[in-house]
Amino acid sequence: MADLESKSDLFLGLDFSTQRAKAIILDGNRTHVAASSVTFGEEPSLVAKYPQCSPSGYEEDEQSGQVTSPTLMWVESLDILFSRLVSGGVDLGRVVAISVSGQQHGSVYWKTGAEKVLNALDSKKGMLHEQLQGAFAVQDSPIWKDTSTGKQCKELEVYTQGPRRLAEVTGSRAYHRFTGNQIAKISQTQPENYEQCERISLVSSFVCCLLTGAYAPIDYSDGSGMNLLDIRPCGGPNEPDKRVWMEAALEYCGKDLAEKLGTPVPSHTVLPKPISPYFSRYGFRPTCSIVAATGDNPSSLAALYIREGDVGISLGSSDTVFVWLPEAKPGLFGHVFVNPVDTGAYMGLLCYSNGDMTRKKVRDSTQNLQRLSEEEEEQRWQAFTHCLQSTPPANNGNVGVYFFEEEIVPHAKCTVRLNAAGEKVDSFADQATEVRALIEGQIMAKRIHSEQLGYKCGPGTRVLATGGGSKNPEILKVMANVFNTDVYIFSESESAAVGAAYRALHGYERAKALAAGDTDTDVSYHSLISEIPGTLSKVCSPDGDAAALYGQLMRRYEEIEDMYAM
Ligand code: XUL
C-alpha cells in the first residue's frame, strides 16, 4: 500500500445538516487543522433572503406536514463556508480530497439543461447561487422532517407487494421521509416540474454536483434511505458488491426515474471529475479529488470506528441509533442500509424525530420555543442537568413518552405519563421528574428498538455517544445504566463532518494505491482509518444496582408504545 500523503496534504469533510453547513479540515494524520460553519437560520444574508427558514433552517407547513428548505440557500452557504475558511487563513490549495455528508433523504431536482450550467461554472461570472438561479425544477427541497407523503407510502407498499417485501428488498418498509415517496409526491402533485427535471440528487450527492460541476452519483449507503435501492448484492464474481435500483419501486415513484437518478456507486468511489474550476477562487488546486458523498448517519458510523457489537447513539436535531450488521435481515421495523465503509456489510439505523427540540420543550416547559442568548441556553441546560442529578435512576417508577413531533419509531404523536401505580397522569409532581422521565424514556426506547434490529447488549459491547446531547454527563449515565454497558464519547462533536473527512482520505488513498498497482487487495477502510488513540474515551460505566432497575421499567415503556403506536 502507498504511504500516506505528505504531511502538507489536507482532507476536507463537509456536512450539510438540517440547520447548518460545516467544514472540517484534517491533515494526513487526521489531526484537526481548521473548521468553519454557516447556520442557515442565523446567517444574516441568508435570513434576509429566506426569513421563513429562521431560526430552524427549514420551512414547515403544520397542516400538511410538508417540510422543505430552499435549494439555493444551501448553494449560497457553500460559498460562505469556503470564503470563511479562506479569511480564517486556511490554504485550501493544500486540500487533495473532499467528501461530503448530507442530511439523509432530502432531494434536489435539477432542471433540464442544468448540467451544462454546472459544467460552465466560472469564478468570473458571479457566485454559485447567481449562476444556478434557474437550475432547479423544484425550488424547495423536501427534507427528512417531511411527513406529507402518507398516500404515496401506502401506494408504494401495495405496488411492491406489501411492506415486508419492500423492506426485504430496499431495507425499509415505506417511510414518509424516504426519498422515493417524496419523489412520487412531486411527480403526482407537480407533474410539470417533474417533467422538467433531468436529474434528482440526494442532499449529499447534490453538494458533489456543485463541487465537481457535473451530475454526481448517489452512493449505495445514502441510496439505501430512498425505498428505491435494492440493497442486496447482484453483481456476480466481478462486481460482488454491486447494487441496482428496484424496478417496481422506480415504476411507481415516477416516469423515467432510473435515468433521473443515474447509476448508484459504492460509497468509496472517487468521482470521475475533480473539483470544478469555479473553486479556484478559493485557491483549490485543479486536481483536488471529490469522493462520493454519503448520508450523515453513515458518515458518523465512519467517524466513530463502529465495529460489530457497538451501538452508536447520536443525540441531535433527530436522535439516531446505528449498529454495524454483518448481514441484512430487514423487517417492518427500523432501516437497513448498505454499510458506508464496507460494501459487503450493512448498518442498522433507527431515527427518532423527537430529539433536541423535544428536550428543549421539556426543559422550558413550553411548546413554543424562543430564541435565547447563548448564556440563557447554558443556564437552562444547567437547570435541566440539575433535574437529572436530583432524581434517582428509574424515576421512582414514573415513566413517560414525549412525542411532541410525529414520531417515526414508533409511528405516533402523543404525550403519555404513567405514575408508579401505572395510572395515567397529565403531569408529574415536579419538573425534575418530568426531565428524568423524558431522558429515560428516550434512552429506553433506543435499547428496546436496537435489540429488535438484532443488537445484543453484553460483554465487550460499547455505546458510542455523539451529538450535542452527548455533552451532558447525566444523560450519559442514564445511557450506561439503561444499556448496562460502558459508554464512550468521541473527542469531536461533529462526527458527520469528521466522517466525511475520513472518507475523503480513505477514498483518495485507496484510489491511489489501486492506480499504482502496488496492492493486490483492496485498501479496506479500517486498515487505513484505525482508531486514533484517545479519540474515543470511556466516560461512564453502568452502576449494577441502577442498571437492574431498568428491566421492569423498559417493559412498562414498551407497553405504552404498543398502546399508542399508529
Ligand atoms: C435518518 C434521518 C435523520 C437525518 C438527519 O434516517 O432521517 O437522521 O439524516 O439529518
Coordinates of C-alpha atoms and ligand atoms in Angstrom, one line a residue:
M1 CA 0.0 0.0 0.0
A2 CA 1.2 3.5 -0.8
D3 CA 2.5 5.7 2.1
L4 CA 0.1 8.2 3.4
E5 CA 0.3 11.5 1.5
S6 CA 2.8 14.1 2.5
K7 CA 2.0 15.9 5.7
S8 CA 1.2 19.1 3.9
D9 CA -1.8 17.5 2.2
L10 CA -5.2 18.2 3.7
F11 CA -8.6 16.4 3.6
L12 CA -11.8 18.3 3.7
G13 CA -15.1 17.0 5.2
L14 CA -18.3 18.9 4.5
D15 CA -21.6 18.3 6.3
F16 CA -24.8 19.7 5.1
S17 CA -27.2 19.1 8.0
T18 CA -30.7 20.3 8.7
Q19 CA -29.6 23.5 10.4
R20 CA -26.1 24.2 9.1
A21 CA -23.3 23.5 6.8
K22 CA -19.9 22.7 8.3
A23 CA -16.4 22.1 7.1
I24 CA -13.6 20.3 8.9
I25 CA -10.1 20.0 7.6
L26 CA -7.7 17.3 8.7
D27 CA -4.1 16.6 7.7
G28 CA -2.9 13.1 6.6
N29 CA -2.6 12.1 10.3
R30 CA -6.2 13.1 10.8
T31 CA -5.2 16.0 13.0
H32 CA -7.6 18.8 13.1
V33 CA -6.4 21.8 11.1
A34 CA -9.4 24.1 10.7
A35 CA -13.2 24.2 10.9
S36 CA -16.0 26.6 9.9
S37 CA -19.8 26.6 9.7
V38 CA -22.8 28.5 8.4
T39 CA -26.0 28.3 10.3
F40 CA -28.8 28.7 7.7
G41 CA -31.4 30.2 10.0
E42 CA -28.9 32.7 11.6
E43 CA -26.6 33.8 8.9
P44 CA -27.7 37.4 8.2
S45 CA -27.5 37.3 4.4
L46 CA -29.5 34.0 4.3
V47 CA -32.0 35.2 6.9
A48 CA -32.7 38.3 4.8
K49 CA -33.5 36.1 1.8
Y50 CA -35.1 33.2 3.5
P51 CA -36.8 34.6 6.6
Q52 CA -39.2 31.6 6.6
C53 CA -36.3 29.4 7.5
S54 CA -35.2 31.3 10.5
P55 CA -34.2 30.0 13.1
S56 CA -34.6 26.4 12.1
G57 CA -33.1 26.2 8.6
Y58 CA -36.3 24.8 7.1
E59 CA -40.0 25.8 6.4
E60 CA -42.8 23.7 7.9
D61 CA -46.4 23.6 7.0
E62 CA -48.1 22.2 10.1
Q63 CA -51.3 21.4 8.3
S64 CA -49.9 19.1 5.6
G65 CA -46.7 18.0 7.4
Q66 CA -44.6 19.3 4.4
V67 CA -41.1 20.4 5.4
T68 CA -38.7 21.9 2.9
S69 CA -35.5 24.0 2.6
P70 CA -34.8 26.3 -0.3
T71 CA -32.2 24.6 -2.5
L72 CA -30.5 27.9 -3.4
M73 CA -30.0 28.6 0.4
W74 CA -27.8 25.5 0.5
V75 CA -26.0 26.6 -2.7
E76 CA -25.2 30.0 -1.2
S77 CA -23.9 28.6 2.0
L78 CA -21.2 26.6 0.3
D79 CA -19.6 29.9 -1.0
I80 CA -20.0 31.5 2.5
L81 CA -18.3 28.4 4.1
F82 CA -15.3 28.5 1.8
S83 CA -14.8 32.2 2.0
R84 CA -14.9 31.9 5.8
L85 CA -12.2 29.3 5.7
V86 CA -10.0 31.4 3.4
S87 CA -10.5 34.5 5.6
G88 CA -9.5 32.4 8.6
G89 CA -6.1 31.9 6.9
V90 CA -6.6 28.3 5.6
D91 CA -4.6 27.4 2.4
L92 CA -7.3 25.5 0.5
G93 CA -4.7 24.8 -2.2
R94 CA -3.3 22.0 0.1
V95 CA -6.6 20.1 0.1
V96 CA -6.2 17.0 -2.0
A97 CA -9.5 15.4 -1.5
I98 CA -13.0 16.3 -0.3
S99 CA -16.0 14.3 0.7
V100 CA -19.5 15.2 1.9
S101 CA -22.0 14.2 4.5
G102 CA -25.6 15.3 4.0
Q103 CA -28.9 15.1 6.0
Q104 CA -30.4 11.9 4.7
H105 CA -33.5 11.5 2.4
G106 CA -33.7 15.2 1.2
S107 CA -33.8 15.6 -2.5
V108 CA -32.8 18.2 -5.2
Y109 CA -34.5 18.5 -8.6
W110 CA -32.2 19.7 -11.4
K111 CA -33.9 21.3 -14.4
T112 CA -33.2 20.0 -17.9
G113 CA -30.0 21.8 -19.1
A114 CA -28.6 22.3 -15.5
E115 CA -25.6 20.0 -16.1
K116 CA -24.5 22.4 -18.9
V117 CA -24.7 25.2 -16.3
L118 CA -22.7 23.1 -13.8
N119 CA -20.1 22.3 -16.4
A120 CA -19.7 26.0 -17.2
L121 CA -19.5 27.3 -13.7
D122 CA -17.0 30.2 -13.8
S123 CA -15.5 32.1 -11.0
K124 CA -15.7 35.3 -13.0
K125 CA -19.4 35.0 -13.6
G126 CA -20.6 35.6 -10.1
M127 CA -21.4 33.5 -7.1
L128 CA -22.8 29.9 -7.3
H129 CA -26.3 30.9 -6.4
E130 CA -26.3 33.6 -9.1
Q131 CA -25.1 31.2 -11.8
L132 CA -27.5 28.4 -10.6
Q133 CA -30.6 30.6 -10.3
G134 CA -32.5 28.8 -13.0
A135 CA -31.0 25.4 -12.4
F136 CA -33.7 23.8 -10.3
A137 CA -37.1 22.3 -11.4
V138 CA -38.3 22.5 -7.8
Q139 CA -37.2 25.4 -5.7
D140 CA -37.8 24.0 -2.2
S141 CA -36.2 20.6 -1.5
P142 CA -38.3 18.2 0.7
I143 CA -36.2 17.2 3.7
W144 CA -36.2 14.3 6.2
K145 CA -38.6 16.0 8.5
D146 CA -41.4 15.9 5.9
T147 CA -44.4 13.8 6.8
S148 CA -46.7 14.7 4.0
T149 CA -46.3 11.5 1.9
G150 CA -48.7 9.1 3.7
K151 CA -50.7 8.4 0.5
Q152 CA -47.5 7.6 -1.5
C153 CA -46.2 5.3 1.2
K154 CA -49.4 3.3 1.2
E155 CA -49.4 3.1 -2.6
L156 CA -45.8 2.2 -2.9
E157 CA -46.2 -0.7 -0.4
V158 CA -49.2 -2.0 -2.4
Y159 CA -47.4 -1.7 -5.7
T160 CA -44.3 -3.5 -4.5
Q161 CA -46.3 -6.5 -2.9
G162 CA -46.5 -5.3 0.6
P163 CA -44.4 -3.7 3.3
R164 CA -42.5 -6.8 4.1
R165 CA -41.4 -7.3 0.5
L166 CA -40.4 -3.7 0.2
A167 CA -38.3 -4.0 3.3
E168 CA -36.7 -7.2 2.2
V169 CA -35.5 -5.5 -1.0
T170 CA -34.9 -1.9 0.0
G171 CA -34.0 -2.3 3.7
S172 CA -37.1 -0.5 5.0
R173 CA -40.9 -0.5 4.6
A174 CA -42.2 2.8 3.2
Y175 CA -41.4 5.8 5.4
H176 CA -42.7 9.3 4.9
R177 CA -39.3 10.9 4.6
F178 CA -37.7 8.3 2.3
T179 CA -36.9 9.9 -1.0
G180 CA -38.8 7.6 -3.3
N181 CA -42.1 8.7 -1.6
Q182 CA -41.0 12.3 -1.8
I183 CA -40.3 11.9 -5.5
A184 CA -43.6 10.2 -6.1
K185 CA -45.4 13.0 -4.4
I186 CA -43.7 15.6 -6.6
S187 CA -44.4 13.6 -9.8
Q188 CA -48.0 13.4 -8.8
T189 CA -48.6 16.9 -7.5
Q190 CA -46.2 18.9 -9.6
P191 CA -46.2 16.9 -12.9
E192 CA -44.8 19.8 -14.9
N193 CA -41.9 20.3 -12.5
Y194 CA -41.2 16.6 -12.5
E195 CA -41.3 16.5 -16.3
Q196 CA -38.8 19.4 -16.4
C197 CA -36.4 17.7 -14.1
E198 CA -33.5 15.8 -15.7
R199 CA -31.7 14.7 -12.6
I200 CA -32.6 14.0 -8.9
S201 CA -29.9 14.2 -6.3
L202 CA -29.8 13.5 -2.6
V203 CA -28.6 16.4 -0.4
S204 CA -25.3 14.6 -0.1
S205 CA -24.8 13.9 -3.9
F206 CA -26.1 17.4 -4.7
V207 CA -23.2 19.0 -2.9
C208 CA -20.8 16.9 -5.0
C209 CA -22.6 18.1 -8.1
L210 CA -21.7 21.7 -7.0
L211 CA -18.1 20.6 -6.2
T212 CA -17.4 18.8 -9.5
G213 CA -19.6 21.0 -11.7
A214 CA -21.3 17.8 -13.1
Y215 CA -24.0 15.4 -12.0
A216 CA -22.6 13.3 -9.2
P217 CA -23.8 9.7 -8.5
I218 CA -25.8 8.6 -5.4
D219 CA -23.8 6.2 -3.2
Y220 CA -25.2 2.9 -2.0
S221 CA -25.4 3.8 1.6
D222 CA -27.3 7.1 1.4
G223 CA -29.2 5.5 -1.6
S224 CA -30.5 2.9 0.9
G225 CA -32.6 5.6 2.5
M226 CA -34.8 6.1 -0.5
N227 CA -37.1 3.0 -0.6
L228 CA -35.7 2.6 -4.1
L229 CA -32.3 0.8 -4.0
D230 CA -32.2 -2.9 -3.9
I231 CA -29.7 -3.4 -1.0
R232 CA -28.9 -7.0 -2.0
P233 CA -25.7 -7.6 -3.9
C234 CA -26.4 -8.6 -7.5
G235 CA -23.1 -8.3 -9.5
G236 CA -21.6 -11.8 -9.7
P237 CA -17.9 -12.6 -9.2
N238 CA -16.6 -9.4 -10.9
E239 CA -18.6 -6.9 -9.0
P240 CA -19.6 -8.8 -5.9
D241 CA -21.0 -5.8 -4.1
K242 CA -22.9 -4.2 -7.0
R243 CA -26.4 -2.8 -6.2
V244 CA -29.1 -1.6 -8.6
W245 CA -32.4 0.2 -8.2
M246 CA -35.6 -1.8 -7.5
E247 CA -37.6 -1.8 -10.8
A248 CA -41.1 -2.0 -9.3
A249 CA -40.3 0.9 -6.8
L250 CA -39.0 3.1 -9.7
E251 CA -42.1 2.3 -11.7
Y252 CA -44.4 3.5 -9.0
C253 CA -42.4 6.6 -8.0
G254 CA -42.0 8.4 -11.3
K255 CA -41.7 8.1 -15.0
D256 CA -38.1 7.6 -16.4
L257 CA -36.9 7.6 -12.8
A258 CA -33.8 5.4 -13.5
E259 CA -32.4 8.0 -15.9
K260 CA -33.2 10.8 -13.5
L261 CA -31.4 9.0 -10.6
G262 CA -28.3 7.9 -12.6
T263 CA -26.3 4.8 -11.6
P264 CA -25.6 4.4 -7.9
V265 CA -22.0 3.7 -6.8
P266 CA -20.1 2.3 -3.9
S267 CA -19.5 4.9 -1.2
H268 CA -15.7 4.9 -1.5
T269 CA -15.8 5.9 -5.2
V270 CA -13.6 8.8 -6.3
L271 CA -15.7 10.7 -8.8
P272 CA -14.5 10.9 -12.4
K273 CA -14.2 14.7 -12.3
P274 CA -12.0 16.7 -9.9
I275 CA -13.1 20.0 -8.4
S276 CA -14.8 22.5 -10.7
P277 CA -12.5 25.4 -11.9
Y278 CA -15.1 27.7 -10.2
F279 CA -13.5 26.9 -6.9
S280 CA -10.1 28.3 -7.9
R281 CA -11.5 31.5 -6.5
Y282 CA -10.7 30.0 -3.0
G283 CA -7.3 28.7 -4.1
F284 CA -8.3 25.0 -4.6
R285 CA -5.9 23.1 -6.8
P286 CA -7.5 21.9 -10.1
T287 CA -6.7 18.2 -9.3
C288 CA -8.5 18.1 -5.9
S289 CA -10.4 14.8 -5.8
I290 CA -14.0 14.5 -4.8
V291 CA -15.0 11.2 -3.1
A292 CA -18.7 10.2 -3.4
A293 CA -20.8 11.8 -0.7
T294 CA -23.0 9.8 1.8
G295 CA -25.7 10.4 4.4
D296 CA -24.9 12.0 7.8
N297 CA -25.6 8.8 9.8
P298 CA -23.4 6.6 7.6
S299 CA -20.8 9.3 7.8
S300 CA -21.0 9.3 11.6
L301 CA -20.6 5.5 11.6
A302 CA -17.4 6.0 9.6
A303 CA -16.1 8.6 12.1
L304 CA -16.9 6.6 15.2
Y305 CA -14.9 3.5 14.2
I306 CA -18.1 1.5 14.8
R307 CA -17.5 -2.3 14.7
E308 CA -19.6 -5.3 15.3
G309 CA -21.0 -5.2 18.9
D310 CA -21.1 -1.4 19.1
V311 CA -24.1 0.8 19.1
G312 CA -23.7 4.5 18.1
I313 CA -26.2 6.9 19.6
S314 CA -26.4 10.4 18.2
L315 CA -28.4 13.0 20.1
G316 CA -29.1 15.9 17.8
S317 CA -31.9 17.5 15.8
S318 CA -33.0 14.0 15.3
D319 CA -31.8 11.2 17.6
T320 CA -30.3 8.3 15.8
V321 CA -29.0 4.9 16.7
F322 CA -26.7 3.0 14.3
V323 CA -25.3 -0.5 14.5
W324 CA -22.9 -2.5 12.4
L325 CA -24.7 -5.5 10.9
P326 CA -22.8 -8.3 9.2
E327 CA -25.9 -9.4 7.4
A328 CA -29.1 -7.7 6.2
K329 CA -32.3 -9.1 7.7
P330 CA -34.7 -6.1 7.3
G331 CA -38.1 -6.3 8.8
L332 CA -41.0 -4.0 9.5
F333 CA -39.0 -2.1 12.0
G334 CA -36.1 0.4 11.5
H335 CA -33.8 0.5 8.5
V336 CA -31.0 -1.5 7.0
F337 CA -28.5 0.4 4.8
V338 CA -25.5 -0.8 2.8
N339 CA -22.6 -0.1 5.1
P340 CA -20.7 3.0 4.0
V341 CA -17.2 1.7 4.8
D342 CA -17.6 -1.9 3.8
T343 CA -20.0 -2.6 0.9
G344 CA -20.2 -6.3 1.9
A345 CA -21.7 -5.4 5.3
Y346 CA -24.7 -3.4 6.4
M347 CA -25.7 -0.8 9.0
G348 CA -28.9 -0.8 11.0
L349 CA -30.5 2.6 11.7
L350 CA -33.2 4.0 13.9
C351 CA -34.2 7.6 13.6
Y352 CA -36.3 9.5 16.1
S353 CA -37.9 12.8 15.2
N354 CA -38.2 13.8 18.9
G355 CA -34.6 14.9 19.6
D356 CA -33.2 18.3 20.6
M357 CA -36.4 20.3 20.1
T358 CA -38.4 18.0 22.3
R359 CA -35.7 18.1 25.0
K360 CA -35.7 21.9 24.8
K361 CA -39.5 22.0 25.1
V362 CA -39.5 19.8 28.2
R363 CA -36.6 21.9 29.6
D364 CA -38.5 25.1 29.1
S365 CA -42.0 23.6 29.8
T366 CA -43.4 25.1 26.6
Q367 CA -44.4 24.1 23.1
N368 CA -43.2 27.5 21.7
L369 CA -39.5 27.8 21.9
Q370 CA -38.0 31.3 21.9
R371 CA -34.6 32.3 20.6
L372 CA -32.3 32.6 23.6
S373 CA -28.8 34.0 24.0
E374 CA -26.0 31.5 24.5
E375 CA -25.8 32.4 28.1
E376 CA -29.5 31.8 28.7
E377 CA -29.3 28.5 26.8
E378 CA -26.4 27.5 29.0
Q379 CA -28.3 28.4 32.2
R380 CA -31.3 26.4 31.1
W381 CA -29.3 23.3 30.3
Q382 CA -27.7 23.6 33.7
A383 CA -31.1 23.6 35.3
F384 CA -32.0 20.5 33.2
T385 CA -28.9 18.7 34.4
H386 CA -29.7 19.6 37.9
C387 CA -33.1 17.9 37.5
L388 CA -31.3 14.7 36.4
Q389 CA -28.9 14.9 39.4
S390 CA -31.7 15.4 41.9
T391 CA -33.8 12.4 40.8
P392 CA -33.0 8.6 41.2
P393 CA -32.4 6.1 38.4
A394 CA -35.8 4.7 37.2
N395 CA -37.5 7.8 38.5
N396 CA -39.4 6.2 41.4
G397 CA -41.4 4.3 38.8
N398 CA -42.6 7.3 36.8
V399 CA -42.3 6.8 33.1
G400 CA -43.2 8.9 30.1
V401 CA -43.4 9.1 26.3
Y402 CA -43.0 12.6 24.9
F403 CA -43.7 12.5 21.2
F404 CA -44.4 16.2 20.6
E405 CA -43.5 15.8 17.0
E406 CA -44.9 13.0 15.0
E407 CA -42.5 10.2 16.0
I408 CA -41.0 7.8 13.5
V409 CA -40.1 4.9 15.8
P410 CA -42.9 4.0 16.5
H411 CA -45.2 6.0 14.3
A412 CA -47.1 8.0 16.9
K413 CA -47.8 11.6 18.2
C414 CA -48.8 11.7 21.8
T415 CA -47.6 12.6 25.3
V416 CA -48.3 9.9 27.9
R417 CA -47.2 9.8 31.5
L418 CA -47.7 6.9 33.9
N419 CA -47.0 7.2 37.6
A420 CA -45.6 4.4 39.8
A421 CA -49.1 2.9 40.3
G422 CA -49.5 2.7 36.5
E423 CA -52.0 5.5 36.4
K424 CA -52.1 7.9 33.6
V425 CA -51.4 11.5 34.8
D426 CA -51.4 14.9 33.0
S427 CA -48.1 15.9 34.5
F428 CA -45.7 14.7 37.1
A429 CA -45.3 16.3 40.5
D430 CA -42.3 18.4 39.6
Q431 CA -40.1 19.5 36.7
A432 CA -37.2 17.2 37.8
T433 CA -39.4 14.0 37.5
E434 CA -40.6 15.3 34.1
V435 CA -37.0 15.8 32.8
R436 CA -35.9 12.3 34.0
A437 CA -39.0 10.7 32.5
L438 CA -38.2 12.3 29.2
I439 CA -34.5 11.2 29.1
E440 CA -35.1 7.7 30.5
G441 CA -37.9 7.2 28.0
Q442 CA -35.8 8.3 25.1
I443 CA -32.9 6.1 26.1
M444 CA -35.0 3.0 26.9
A445 CA -36.7 3.3 23.5
K446 CA -33.2 3.2 21.9
R447 CA -32.3 0.0 23.7
I448 CA -35.6 -1.7 23.0
H449 CA -35.6 -0.9 19.3
S450 CA -31.9 -1.7 18.7
E451 CA -32.4 -5.1 20.2
Q452 CA -35.3 -5.6 17.8
L453 CA -32.9 -4.8 14.9
G454 CA -30.5 -7.6 16.1
Y455 CA -28.3 -5.8 18.5
K456 CA -27.3 -7.7 21.7
C457 CA -26.1 -5.9 24.8
G458 CA -23.4 -8.0 26.5
P459 CA -19.7 -8.3 27.4
G460 CA -17.5 -6.3 25.1
T461 CA -20.2 -4.2 23.7
R462 CA -19.9 -0.4 23.7
V463 CA -22.2 2.6 23.4
L464 CA -20.6 5.3 21.4
A465 CA -22.3 8.6 22.1
T466 CA -22.2 11.6 19.9
G467 CA -24.1 14.8 19.1
G468 CA -24.9 17.8 21.2
G469 CA -26.8 15.8 23.9
S470 CA -23.8 13.6 24.5
K471 CA -22.0 16.5 26.2
N472 CA -24.3 16.1 29.2
P473 CA -22.7 13.6 31.7
E474 CA -26.0 12.9 33.4
I475 CA -27.5 11.8 30.1
L476 CA -24.5 9.5 29.6
K477 CA -25.1 7.9 33.0
V478 CA -28.6 7.1 32.0
M479 CA -27.3 5.5 28.8
A480 CA -24.7 3.4 30.7
N481 CA -27.4 2.1 33.1
V482 CA -30.2 1.5 30.6
F483 CA -27.8 -0.3 28.1
N484 CA -25.9 -1.9 31.0
T485 CA -22.6 -1.3 29.2
D486 CA -19.7 1.2 29.0
V487 CA -20.3 4.5 27.3
Y488 CA -17.6 6.2 25.2
I489 CA -17.6 9.6 23.6
F490 CA -15.8 10.8 20.6
S491 CA -13.5 13.7 21.2
E492 CA -15.1 15.6 18.3
S493 CA -18.8 16.5 18.5
E494 CA -19.0 16.9 14.7
S495 CA -18.9 13.2 13.8
A496 CA -20.7 13.6 10.4
A497 CA -18.2 16.1 9.1
V498 CA -15.3 14.2 10.6
G499 CA -16.6 11.1 8.9
A500 CA -16.6 12.9 5.6
A501 CA -13.0 14.0 6.0
Y502 CA -12.0 10.4 7.0
R503 CA -13.9 9.1 3.9
A504 CA -12.1 11.6 1.7
L505 CA -8.8 10.3 3.0
H506 CA -9.8 6.7 2.5
G507 CA -11.2 7.1 -1.0
Y508 CA -8.2 9.1 -2.1
E509 CA -5.6 6.7 -0.7
R510 CA -7.5 3.7 -2.0
A511 CA -7.7 5.0 -5.5
K512 CA -4.0 6.0 -5.4
A513 CA -2.9 2.5 -4.2
L514 CA -5.1 0.8 -6.8
A515 CA -3.8 3.1 -9.6
A516 CA -0.2 2.4 -8.6
G517 CA -1.0 -1.3 -8.7
D518 CA 1.1 -1.8 -5.5
T519 CA -1.6 -3.7 -3.8
D520 CA -3.4 -6.9 -4.8
T521 CA -6.0 -6.5 -2.2
D522 CA -8.5 -3.6 -1.7
V523 CA -7.4 -1.0 0.8
S524 CA -10.1 -1.5 3.4
Y525 CA -11.4 1.4 5.4
H526 CA -10.3 0.0 8.8
S527 CA -6.8 -0.8 7.6
L528 CA -6.3 2.9 6.8
I529 CA -8.6 4.6 9.3
S530 CA -7.8 2.8 12.6
E531 CA -8.8 4.3 15.9
I532 CA -6.6 7.2 16.8
P533 CA -5.7 6.6 20.5
G534 CA -7.6 9.0 22.7
T535 CA -10.3 9.9 20.2
L536 CA -12.8 7.6 21.9
S537 CA -12.8 7.9 25.7
K538 CA -14.7 5.8 28.2
V539 CA -16.8 8.2 30.2
C540 CA -19.3 6.1 32.1
S541 CA -19.8 2.5 33.3
P542 CA -23.0 1.0 34.5
D543 CA -23.9 1.1 38.1
G544 CA -25.1 -2.5 38.7
D545 CA -27.9 -1.6 41.2
A546 CA -29.2 1.2 39.0
A547 CA -29.0 -0.9 35.8
A548 CA -31.1 -3.6 37.4
L549 CA -33.9 -1.2 37.9
Y550 CA -34.5 -0.6 34.2
G551 CA -35.6 -4.1 33.2
Q552 CA -39.1 -3.7 34.6
L553 CA -39.3 0.0 33.6
M554 CA -38.5 -0.9 30.0
R555 CA -41.4 -3.4 29.8
R556 CA -43.7 -0.6 31.0
Y557 CA -42.3 1.8 28.5
E558 CA -42.9 -0.8 25.7
E559 CA -46.5 -1.3 26.8
I560 CA -47.1 2.4 26.4
E561 CA -45.6 2.5 22.9
D562 CA -47.6 -0.6 21.9
M563 CA -50.8 1.1 23.0
Y564 CA -50.2 4.4 21.2
A565 CA -48.4 3.4 18.0
M566 CA -50.5 4.1 14.9
Ligands
XUL1 C1 -32.2 9.4 9.3 C2 -32.8 10.7 9.3 C3 -32.1 11.9 10.0 C4 -31.4 12.8 9.1 C5 -31.0 14.0 9.9 O1 -33.0 8.4 8.7 O2 -33.8 11.0 8.8 O3 -31.2 11.4 10.9 O4 -30.4 12.1 8.4 O5 -30.0 14.7 9.2

